[in-house]
Structure formats: structure tokens, C-alpha cells
mmCIF file of N, CA and C in Angstrom:
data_model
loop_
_atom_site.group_PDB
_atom_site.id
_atom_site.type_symbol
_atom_site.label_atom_id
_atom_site.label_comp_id
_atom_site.label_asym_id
_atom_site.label_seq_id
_atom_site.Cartn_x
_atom_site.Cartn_y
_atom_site.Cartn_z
ATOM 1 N N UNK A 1 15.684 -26.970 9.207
ATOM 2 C CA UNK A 1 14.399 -26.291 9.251
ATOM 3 C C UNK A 1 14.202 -25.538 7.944
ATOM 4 N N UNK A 2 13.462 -25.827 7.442
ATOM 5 C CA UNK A 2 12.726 -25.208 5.932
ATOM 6 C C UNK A 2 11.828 -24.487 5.524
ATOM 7 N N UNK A 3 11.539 -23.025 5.199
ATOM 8 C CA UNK A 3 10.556 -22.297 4.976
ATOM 9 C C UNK A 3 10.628 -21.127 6.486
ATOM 10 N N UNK A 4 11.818 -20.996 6.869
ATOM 11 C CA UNK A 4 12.363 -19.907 7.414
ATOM 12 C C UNK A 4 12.113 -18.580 6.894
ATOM 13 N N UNK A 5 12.225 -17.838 8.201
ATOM 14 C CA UNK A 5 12.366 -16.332 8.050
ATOM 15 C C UNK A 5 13.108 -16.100 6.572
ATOM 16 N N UNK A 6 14.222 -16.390 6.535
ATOM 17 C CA UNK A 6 15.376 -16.371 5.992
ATOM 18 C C UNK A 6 15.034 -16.947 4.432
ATOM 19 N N UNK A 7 14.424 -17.750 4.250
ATOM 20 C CA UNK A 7 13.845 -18.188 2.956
ATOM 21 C C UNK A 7 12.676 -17.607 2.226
ATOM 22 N N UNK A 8 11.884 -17.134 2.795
ATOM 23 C CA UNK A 8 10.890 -16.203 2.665
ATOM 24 C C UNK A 8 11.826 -14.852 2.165
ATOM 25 N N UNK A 9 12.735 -14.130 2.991
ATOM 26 C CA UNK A 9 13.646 -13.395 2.443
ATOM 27 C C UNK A 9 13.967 -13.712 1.128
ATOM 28 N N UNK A 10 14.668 -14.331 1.485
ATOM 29 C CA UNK A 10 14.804 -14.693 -0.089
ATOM 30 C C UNK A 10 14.289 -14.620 -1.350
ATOM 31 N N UNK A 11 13.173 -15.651 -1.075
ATOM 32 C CA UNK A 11 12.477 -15.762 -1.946
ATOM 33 C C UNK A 11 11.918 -13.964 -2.958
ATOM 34 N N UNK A 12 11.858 -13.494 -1.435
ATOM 35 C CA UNK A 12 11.576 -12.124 -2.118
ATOM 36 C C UNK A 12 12.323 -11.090 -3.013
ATOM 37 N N UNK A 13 13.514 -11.742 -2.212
ATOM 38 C CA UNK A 13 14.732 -10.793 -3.044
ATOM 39 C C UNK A 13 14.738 -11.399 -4.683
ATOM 40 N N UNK A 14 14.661 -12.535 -5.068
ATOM 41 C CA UNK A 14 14.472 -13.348 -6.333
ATOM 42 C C UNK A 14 13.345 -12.732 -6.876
ATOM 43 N N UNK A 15 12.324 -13.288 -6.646
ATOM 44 C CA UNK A 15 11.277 -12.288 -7.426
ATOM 45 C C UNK A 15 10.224 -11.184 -6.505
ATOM 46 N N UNK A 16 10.446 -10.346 -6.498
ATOM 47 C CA UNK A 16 10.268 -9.163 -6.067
ATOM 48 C C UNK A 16 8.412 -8.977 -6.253
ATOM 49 N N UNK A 17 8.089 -8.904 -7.342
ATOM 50 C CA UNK A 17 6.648 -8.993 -8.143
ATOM 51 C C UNK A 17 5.750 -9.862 -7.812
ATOM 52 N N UNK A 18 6.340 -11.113 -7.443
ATOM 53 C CA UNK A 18 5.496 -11.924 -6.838
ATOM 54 C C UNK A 18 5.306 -12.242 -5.897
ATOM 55 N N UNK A 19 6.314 -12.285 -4.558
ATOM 56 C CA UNK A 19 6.138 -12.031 -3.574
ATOM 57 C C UNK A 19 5.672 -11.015 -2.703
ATOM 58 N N UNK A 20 4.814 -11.574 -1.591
ATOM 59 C CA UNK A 20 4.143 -10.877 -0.627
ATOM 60 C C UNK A 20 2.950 -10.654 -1.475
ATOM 61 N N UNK A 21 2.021 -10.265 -0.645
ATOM 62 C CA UNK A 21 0.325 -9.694 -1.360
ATOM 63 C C UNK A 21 0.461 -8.004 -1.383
ATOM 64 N N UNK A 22 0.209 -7.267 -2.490
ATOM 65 C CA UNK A 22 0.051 -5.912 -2.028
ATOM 66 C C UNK A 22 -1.378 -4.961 -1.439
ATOM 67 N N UNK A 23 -1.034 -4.347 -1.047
ATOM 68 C CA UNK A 23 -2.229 -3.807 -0.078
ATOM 69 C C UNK A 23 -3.618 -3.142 -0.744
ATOM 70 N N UNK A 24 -4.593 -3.386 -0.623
ATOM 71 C CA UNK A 24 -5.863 -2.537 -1.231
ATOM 72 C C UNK A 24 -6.018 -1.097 -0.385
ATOM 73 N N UNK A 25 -6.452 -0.558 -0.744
ATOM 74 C CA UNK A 25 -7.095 0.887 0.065
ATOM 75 C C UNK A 25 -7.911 0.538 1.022
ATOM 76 N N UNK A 26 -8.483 -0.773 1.092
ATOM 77 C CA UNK A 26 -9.408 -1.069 1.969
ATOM 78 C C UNK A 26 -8.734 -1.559 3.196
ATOM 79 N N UNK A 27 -7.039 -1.745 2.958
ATOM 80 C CA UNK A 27 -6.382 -2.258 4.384
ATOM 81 C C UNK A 27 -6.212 -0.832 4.979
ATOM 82 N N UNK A 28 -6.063 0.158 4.119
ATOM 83 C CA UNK A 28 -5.857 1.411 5.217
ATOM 84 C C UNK A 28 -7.190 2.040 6.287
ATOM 85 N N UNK A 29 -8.214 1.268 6.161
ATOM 86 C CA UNK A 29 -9.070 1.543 7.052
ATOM 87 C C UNK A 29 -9.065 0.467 8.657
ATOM 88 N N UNK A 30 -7.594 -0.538 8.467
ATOM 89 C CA UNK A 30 -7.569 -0.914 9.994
ATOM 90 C C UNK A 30 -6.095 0.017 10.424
ATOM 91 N N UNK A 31 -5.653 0.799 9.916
ATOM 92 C CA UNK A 31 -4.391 1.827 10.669
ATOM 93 C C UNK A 31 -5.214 2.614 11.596
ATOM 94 N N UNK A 32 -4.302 3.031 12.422
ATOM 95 C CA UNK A 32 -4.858 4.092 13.166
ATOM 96 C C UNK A 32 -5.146 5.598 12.711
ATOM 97 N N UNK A 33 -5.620 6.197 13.188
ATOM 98 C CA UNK A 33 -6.353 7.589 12.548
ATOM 99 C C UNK A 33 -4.907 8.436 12.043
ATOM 100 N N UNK A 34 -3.761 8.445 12.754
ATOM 101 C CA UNK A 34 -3.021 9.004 12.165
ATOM 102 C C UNK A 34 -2.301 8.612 11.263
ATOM 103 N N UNK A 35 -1.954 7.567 10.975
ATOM 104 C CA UNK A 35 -1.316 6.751 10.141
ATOM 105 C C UNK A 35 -2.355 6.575 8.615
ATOM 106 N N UNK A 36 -3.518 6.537 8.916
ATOM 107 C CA UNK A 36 -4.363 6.502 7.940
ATOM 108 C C UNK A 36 -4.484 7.875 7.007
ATOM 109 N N UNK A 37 -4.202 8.551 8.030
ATOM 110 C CA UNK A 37 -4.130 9.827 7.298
ATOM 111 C C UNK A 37 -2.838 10.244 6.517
ATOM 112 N N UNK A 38 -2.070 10.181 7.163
ATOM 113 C CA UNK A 38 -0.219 10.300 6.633
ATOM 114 C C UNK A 38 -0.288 9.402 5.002
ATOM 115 N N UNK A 39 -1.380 8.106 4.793
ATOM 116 C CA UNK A 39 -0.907 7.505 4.087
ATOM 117 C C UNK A 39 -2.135 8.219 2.991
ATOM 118 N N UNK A 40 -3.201 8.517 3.467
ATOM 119 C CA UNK A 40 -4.349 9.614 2.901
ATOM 120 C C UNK A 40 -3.672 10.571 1.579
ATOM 121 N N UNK A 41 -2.630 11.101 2.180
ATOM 122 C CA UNK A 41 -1.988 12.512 2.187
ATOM 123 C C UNK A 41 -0.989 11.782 0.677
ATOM 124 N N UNK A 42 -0.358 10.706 1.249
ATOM 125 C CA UNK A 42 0.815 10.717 0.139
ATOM 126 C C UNK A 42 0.038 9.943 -0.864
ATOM 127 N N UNK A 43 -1.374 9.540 -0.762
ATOM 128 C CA UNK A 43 -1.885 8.522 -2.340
ATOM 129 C C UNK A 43 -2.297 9.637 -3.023
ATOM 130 N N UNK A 44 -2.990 11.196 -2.504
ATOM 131 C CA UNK A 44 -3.420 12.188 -3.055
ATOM 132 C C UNK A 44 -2.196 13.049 -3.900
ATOM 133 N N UNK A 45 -1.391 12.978 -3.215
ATOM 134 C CA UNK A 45 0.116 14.093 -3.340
ATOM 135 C C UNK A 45 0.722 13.130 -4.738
ATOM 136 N N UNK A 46 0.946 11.738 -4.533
ATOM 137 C CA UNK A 46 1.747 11.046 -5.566
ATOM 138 C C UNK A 46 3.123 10.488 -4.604
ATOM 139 N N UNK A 47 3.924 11.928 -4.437
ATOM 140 C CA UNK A 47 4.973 11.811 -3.723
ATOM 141 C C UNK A 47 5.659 12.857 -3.356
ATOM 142 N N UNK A 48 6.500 12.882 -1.618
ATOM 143 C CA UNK A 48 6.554 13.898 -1.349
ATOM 144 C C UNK A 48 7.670 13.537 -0.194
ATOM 145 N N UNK A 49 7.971 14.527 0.055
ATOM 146 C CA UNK A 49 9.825 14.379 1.301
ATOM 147 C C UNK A 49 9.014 14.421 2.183
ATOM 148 N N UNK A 50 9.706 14.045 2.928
ATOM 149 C CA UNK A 50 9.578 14.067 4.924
ATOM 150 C C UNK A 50 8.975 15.130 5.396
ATOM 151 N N UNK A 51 9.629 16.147 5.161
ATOM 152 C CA UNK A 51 9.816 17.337 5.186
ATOM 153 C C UNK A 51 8.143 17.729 4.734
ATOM 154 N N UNK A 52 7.764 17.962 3.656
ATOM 155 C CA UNK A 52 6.742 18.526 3.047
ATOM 156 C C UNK A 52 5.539 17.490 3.512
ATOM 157 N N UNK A 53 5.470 15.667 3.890
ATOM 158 C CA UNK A 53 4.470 15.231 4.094
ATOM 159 C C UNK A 53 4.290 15.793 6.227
ATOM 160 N N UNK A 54 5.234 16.095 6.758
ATOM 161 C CA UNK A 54 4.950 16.566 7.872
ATOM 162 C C UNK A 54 4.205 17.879 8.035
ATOM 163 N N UNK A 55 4.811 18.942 6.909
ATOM 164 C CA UNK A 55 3.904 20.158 6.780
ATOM 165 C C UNK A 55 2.321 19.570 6.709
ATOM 166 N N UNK A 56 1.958 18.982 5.786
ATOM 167 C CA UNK A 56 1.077 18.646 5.206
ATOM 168 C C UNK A 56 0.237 17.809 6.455
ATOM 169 N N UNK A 57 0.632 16.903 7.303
ATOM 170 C CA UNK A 57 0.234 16.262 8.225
ATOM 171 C C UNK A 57 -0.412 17.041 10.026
ATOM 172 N N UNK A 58 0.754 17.890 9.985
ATOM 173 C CA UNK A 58 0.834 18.497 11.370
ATOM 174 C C UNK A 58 1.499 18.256 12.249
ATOM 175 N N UNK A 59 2.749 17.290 11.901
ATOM 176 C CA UNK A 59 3.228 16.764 12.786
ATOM 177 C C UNK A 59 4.741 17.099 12.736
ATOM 178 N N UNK A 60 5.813 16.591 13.467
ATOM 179 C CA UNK A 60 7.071 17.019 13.704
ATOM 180 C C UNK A 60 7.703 15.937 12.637
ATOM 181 N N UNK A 61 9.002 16.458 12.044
ATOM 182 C CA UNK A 61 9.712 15.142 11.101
ATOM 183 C C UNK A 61 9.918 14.074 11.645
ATOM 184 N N UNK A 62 10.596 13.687 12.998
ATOM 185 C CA UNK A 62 10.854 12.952 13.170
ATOM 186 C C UNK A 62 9.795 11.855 13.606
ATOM 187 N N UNK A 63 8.485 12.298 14.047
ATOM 188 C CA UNK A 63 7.075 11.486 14.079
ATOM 189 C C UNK A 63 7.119 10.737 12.997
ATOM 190 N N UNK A 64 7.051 11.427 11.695
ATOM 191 C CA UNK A 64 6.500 11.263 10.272
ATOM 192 C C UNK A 64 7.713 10.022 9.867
ATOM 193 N N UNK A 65 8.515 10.591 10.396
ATOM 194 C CA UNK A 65 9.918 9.788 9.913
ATOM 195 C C UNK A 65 9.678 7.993 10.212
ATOM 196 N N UNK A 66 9.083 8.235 11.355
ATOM 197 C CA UNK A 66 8.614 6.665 12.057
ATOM 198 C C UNK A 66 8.143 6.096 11.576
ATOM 199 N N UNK A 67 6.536 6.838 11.415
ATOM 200 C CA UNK A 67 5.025 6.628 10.627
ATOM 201 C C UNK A 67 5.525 5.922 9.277
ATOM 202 N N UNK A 68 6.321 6.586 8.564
ATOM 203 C CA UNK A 68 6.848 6.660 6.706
ATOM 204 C C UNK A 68 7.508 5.117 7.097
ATOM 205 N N UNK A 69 8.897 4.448 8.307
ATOM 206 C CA UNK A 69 9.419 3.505 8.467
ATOM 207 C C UNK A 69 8.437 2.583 8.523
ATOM 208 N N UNK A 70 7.517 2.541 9.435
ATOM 209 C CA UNK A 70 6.412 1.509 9.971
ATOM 210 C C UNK A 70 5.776 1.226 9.163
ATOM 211 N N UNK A 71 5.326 2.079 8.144
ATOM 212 C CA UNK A 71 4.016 1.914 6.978
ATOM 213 C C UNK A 71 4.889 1.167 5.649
ATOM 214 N N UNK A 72 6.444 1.603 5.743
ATOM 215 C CA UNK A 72 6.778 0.864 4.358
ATOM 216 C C UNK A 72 7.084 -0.650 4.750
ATOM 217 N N UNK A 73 7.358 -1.028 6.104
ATOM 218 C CA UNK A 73 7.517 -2.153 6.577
ATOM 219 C C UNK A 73 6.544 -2.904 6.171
ATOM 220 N N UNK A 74 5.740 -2.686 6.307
ATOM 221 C CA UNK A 74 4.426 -2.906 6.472
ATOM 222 C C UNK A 74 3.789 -2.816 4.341
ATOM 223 N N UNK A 75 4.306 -2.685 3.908
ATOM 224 C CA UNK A 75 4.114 -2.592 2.378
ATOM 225 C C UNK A 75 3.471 -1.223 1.988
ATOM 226 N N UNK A 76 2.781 -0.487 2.698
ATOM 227 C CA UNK A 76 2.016 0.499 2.177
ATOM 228 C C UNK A 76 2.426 1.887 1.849
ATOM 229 N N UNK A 77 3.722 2.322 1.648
ATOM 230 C CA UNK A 77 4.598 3.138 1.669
ATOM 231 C C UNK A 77 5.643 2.608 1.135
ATOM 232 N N UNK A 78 6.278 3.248 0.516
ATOM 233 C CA UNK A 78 7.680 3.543 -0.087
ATOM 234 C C UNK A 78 8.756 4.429 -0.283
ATOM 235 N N UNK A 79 9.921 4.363 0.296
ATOM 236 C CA UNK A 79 10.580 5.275 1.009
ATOM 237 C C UNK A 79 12.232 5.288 0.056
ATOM 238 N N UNK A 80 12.185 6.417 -0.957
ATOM 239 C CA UNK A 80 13.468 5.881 -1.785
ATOM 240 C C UNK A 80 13.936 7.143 -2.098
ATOM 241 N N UNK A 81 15.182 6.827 -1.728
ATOM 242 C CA UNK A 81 16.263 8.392 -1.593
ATOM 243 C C UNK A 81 15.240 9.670 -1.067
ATOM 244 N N UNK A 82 14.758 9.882 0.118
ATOM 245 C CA UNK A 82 14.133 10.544 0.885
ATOM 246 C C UNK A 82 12.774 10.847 0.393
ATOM 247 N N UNK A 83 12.543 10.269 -0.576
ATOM 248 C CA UNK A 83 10.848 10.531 -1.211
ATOM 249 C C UNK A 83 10.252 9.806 -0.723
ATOM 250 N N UNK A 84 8.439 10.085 -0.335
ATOM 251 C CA UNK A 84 7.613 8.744 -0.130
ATOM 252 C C UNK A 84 6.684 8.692 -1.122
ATOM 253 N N UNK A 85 6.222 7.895 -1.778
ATOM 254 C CA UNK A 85 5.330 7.779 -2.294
ATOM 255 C C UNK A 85 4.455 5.897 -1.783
ATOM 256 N N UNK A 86 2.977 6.273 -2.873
ATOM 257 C CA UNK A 86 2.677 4.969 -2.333
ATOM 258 C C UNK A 86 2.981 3.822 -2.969
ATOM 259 N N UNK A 87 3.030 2.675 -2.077
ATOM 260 C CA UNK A 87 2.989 1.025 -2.748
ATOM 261 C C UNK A 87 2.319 0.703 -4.291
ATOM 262 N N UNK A 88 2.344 0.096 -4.863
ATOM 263 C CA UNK A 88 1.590 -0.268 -5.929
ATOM 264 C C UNK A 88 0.803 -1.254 -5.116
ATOM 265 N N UNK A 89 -1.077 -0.745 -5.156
ATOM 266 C CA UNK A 89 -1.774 -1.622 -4.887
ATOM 267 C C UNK A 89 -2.159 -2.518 -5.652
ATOM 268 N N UNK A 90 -2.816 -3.450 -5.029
ATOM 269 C CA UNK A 90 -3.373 -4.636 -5.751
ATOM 270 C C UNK A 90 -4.797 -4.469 -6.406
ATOM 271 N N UNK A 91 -5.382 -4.903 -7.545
ATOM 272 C CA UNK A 91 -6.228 -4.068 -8.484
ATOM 273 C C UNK A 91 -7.765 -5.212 -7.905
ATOM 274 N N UNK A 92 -8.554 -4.769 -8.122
ATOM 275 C CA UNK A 92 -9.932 -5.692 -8.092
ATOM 276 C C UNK A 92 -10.592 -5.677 -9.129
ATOM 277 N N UNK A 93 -10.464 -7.802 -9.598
ATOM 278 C CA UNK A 93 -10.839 -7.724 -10.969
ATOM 279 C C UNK A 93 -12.301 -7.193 -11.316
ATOM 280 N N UNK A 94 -12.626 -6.990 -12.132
ATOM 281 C CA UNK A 94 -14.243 -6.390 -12.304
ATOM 282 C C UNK A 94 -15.077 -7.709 -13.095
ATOM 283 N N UNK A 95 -15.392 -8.680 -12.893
ATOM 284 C CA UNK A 95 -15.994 -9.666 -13.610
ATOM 285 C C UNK A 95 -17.459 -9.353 -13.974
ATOM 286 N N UNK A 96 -17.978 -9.802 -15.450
ATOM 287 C CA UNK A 96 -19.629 -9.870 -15.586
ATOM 288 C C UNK A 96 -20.172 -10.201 -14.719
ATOM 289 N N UNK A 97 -21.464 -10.632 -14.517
ATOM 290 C CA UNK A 97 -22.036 -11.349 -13.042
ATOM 291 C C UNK A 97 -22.772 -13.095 -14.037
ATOM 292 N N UNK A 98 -22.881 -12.453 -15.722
ATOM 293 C CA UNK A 98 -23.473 -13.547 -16.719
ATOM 294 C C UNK A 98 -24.494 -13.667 -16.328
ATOM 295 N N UNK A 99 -25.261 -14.845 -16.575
ATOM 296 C CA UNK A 99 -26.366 -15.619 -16.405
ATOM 297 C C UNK A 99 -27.207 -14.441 -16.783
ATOM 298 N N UNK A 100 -28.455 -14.133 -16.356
ATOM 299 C CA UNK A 100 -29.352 -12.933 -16.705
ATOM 300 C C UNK A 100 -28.970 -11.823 -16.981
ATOM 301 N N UNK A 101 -27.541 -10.930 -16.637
ATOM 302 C CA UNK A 101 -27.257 -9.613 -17.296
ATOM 303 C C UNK A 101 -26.987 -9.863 -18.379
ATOM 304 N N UNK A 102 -26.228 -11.172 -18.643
ATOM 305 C CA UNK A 102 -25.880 -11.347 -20.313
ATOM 306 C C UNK A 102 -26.899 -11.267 -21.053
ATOM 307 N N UNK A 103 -27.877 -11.884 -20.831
ATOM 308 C CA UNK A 103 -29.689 -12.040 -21.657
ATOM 309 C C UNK A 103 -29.962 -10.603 -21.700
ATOM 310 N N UNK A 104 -29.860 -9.731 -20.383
ATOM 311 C CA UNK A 104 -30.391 -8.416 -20.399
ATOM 312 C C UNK A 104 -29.647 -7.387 -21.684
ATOM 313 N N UNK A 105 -28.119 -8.081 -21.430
ATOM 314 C CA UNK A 105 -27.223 -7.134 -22.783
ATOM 315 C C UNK A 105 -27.578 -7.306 -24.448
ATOM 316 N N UNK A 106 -28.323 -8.417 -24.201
ATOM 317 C CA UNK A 106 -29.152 -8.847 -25.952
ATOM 318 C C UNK A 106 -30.165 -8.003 -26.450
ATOM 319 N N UNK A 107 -30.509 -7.174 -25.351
ATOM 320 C CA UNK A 107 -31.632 -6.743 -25.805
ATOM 321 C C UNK A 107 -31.811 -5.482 -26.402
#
């Protein structure tokens, strides 16, 4: 069997950069209200401990502790030597639209 769990793994561990899609800001509007917020908190902050994004949240550590597991699973979080900060999102190219704005830029 080919193109396994297990190969997909892989694959990721090899190149890291290219695998998987990373997340826009626009996926954090299907999380739930709290989770949306937790992740609100750490794109504003940069990065921040357990500890300080629970102050910041309202919630108990070990909630946050979950939330921080589930969301980096999930790509949108990043969880390294007790810091979280966020994922590197994915950028949206900005293209001309041409045809008539280009004519309009001649003028």
C-alpha cells in the first residue's frame, strides 16, 4: 500500500517547507469562538508561555494547554520549548487585474 499515513510523514519530515498548505487568517474564522480567540491573542502578542497566554485569555493553564496542542496539530500554532507563537501563514499574491487598469495607468 502506497501513499500511507506513514509516507505523507515522511515526506514531511524531508522537506518541511513544502509540505502541507499553511493556514490564512481567513481559516481562523471556522474555529470556535474560543479557540479563535486564544489564536487572536498570540498573532497580536508575537509570542507568549502558557502561563501568560491563559492570563491573557481567561482561562485555566491546563484548558490553554489543550487549545495551544489542538491548534498546533492542526498547523496554526506553534509550540517550542514552552513558547507559543504563530504558524507562518500563507501570503495572498496581489496580481494587476491588466486589460483596462493598465490603459488607465498610461494616463
Amino acid at each position: 500500500m502506497t501513499g500511507g499515513m506513514f509516507d505523507r510523514l515522511s515526506e514531511q519530515v524531508d522537506n518541511p517547507d513544502e509540505s502541507g498548505e499553511k493556514f490564512s487568517i481567513a481559516d481562523t474564522l471556522e474555529l470556535p469562538d474560543d479557540e479563535r480567540a486564544l489564536v487572536g491573542v498570540v498573532i497580536r502578542a508575537g509570542s507568549l508561555t502558557i502561563a501568560e497566554l491563559a492570563e491573557q485569555v481567561g482561562s485555566g493553564e491546563d484548558e490553554v494547554a489543550k487549545m495551544v496542542g489542538s491548534l498546533s496539530m492542526r498547523g496554526m500554532l506553534m509550540l517550542t520549548e514552552g513558547v507559543v507563537s504563530p504558524s507562518p501563514m500563507k501570503k495572498t499574491a496581489r496580481i494587476k487585474p491588466g486589460g483596462l487598469f493598465d490603459t488607465l495607468g498610461d494616463f
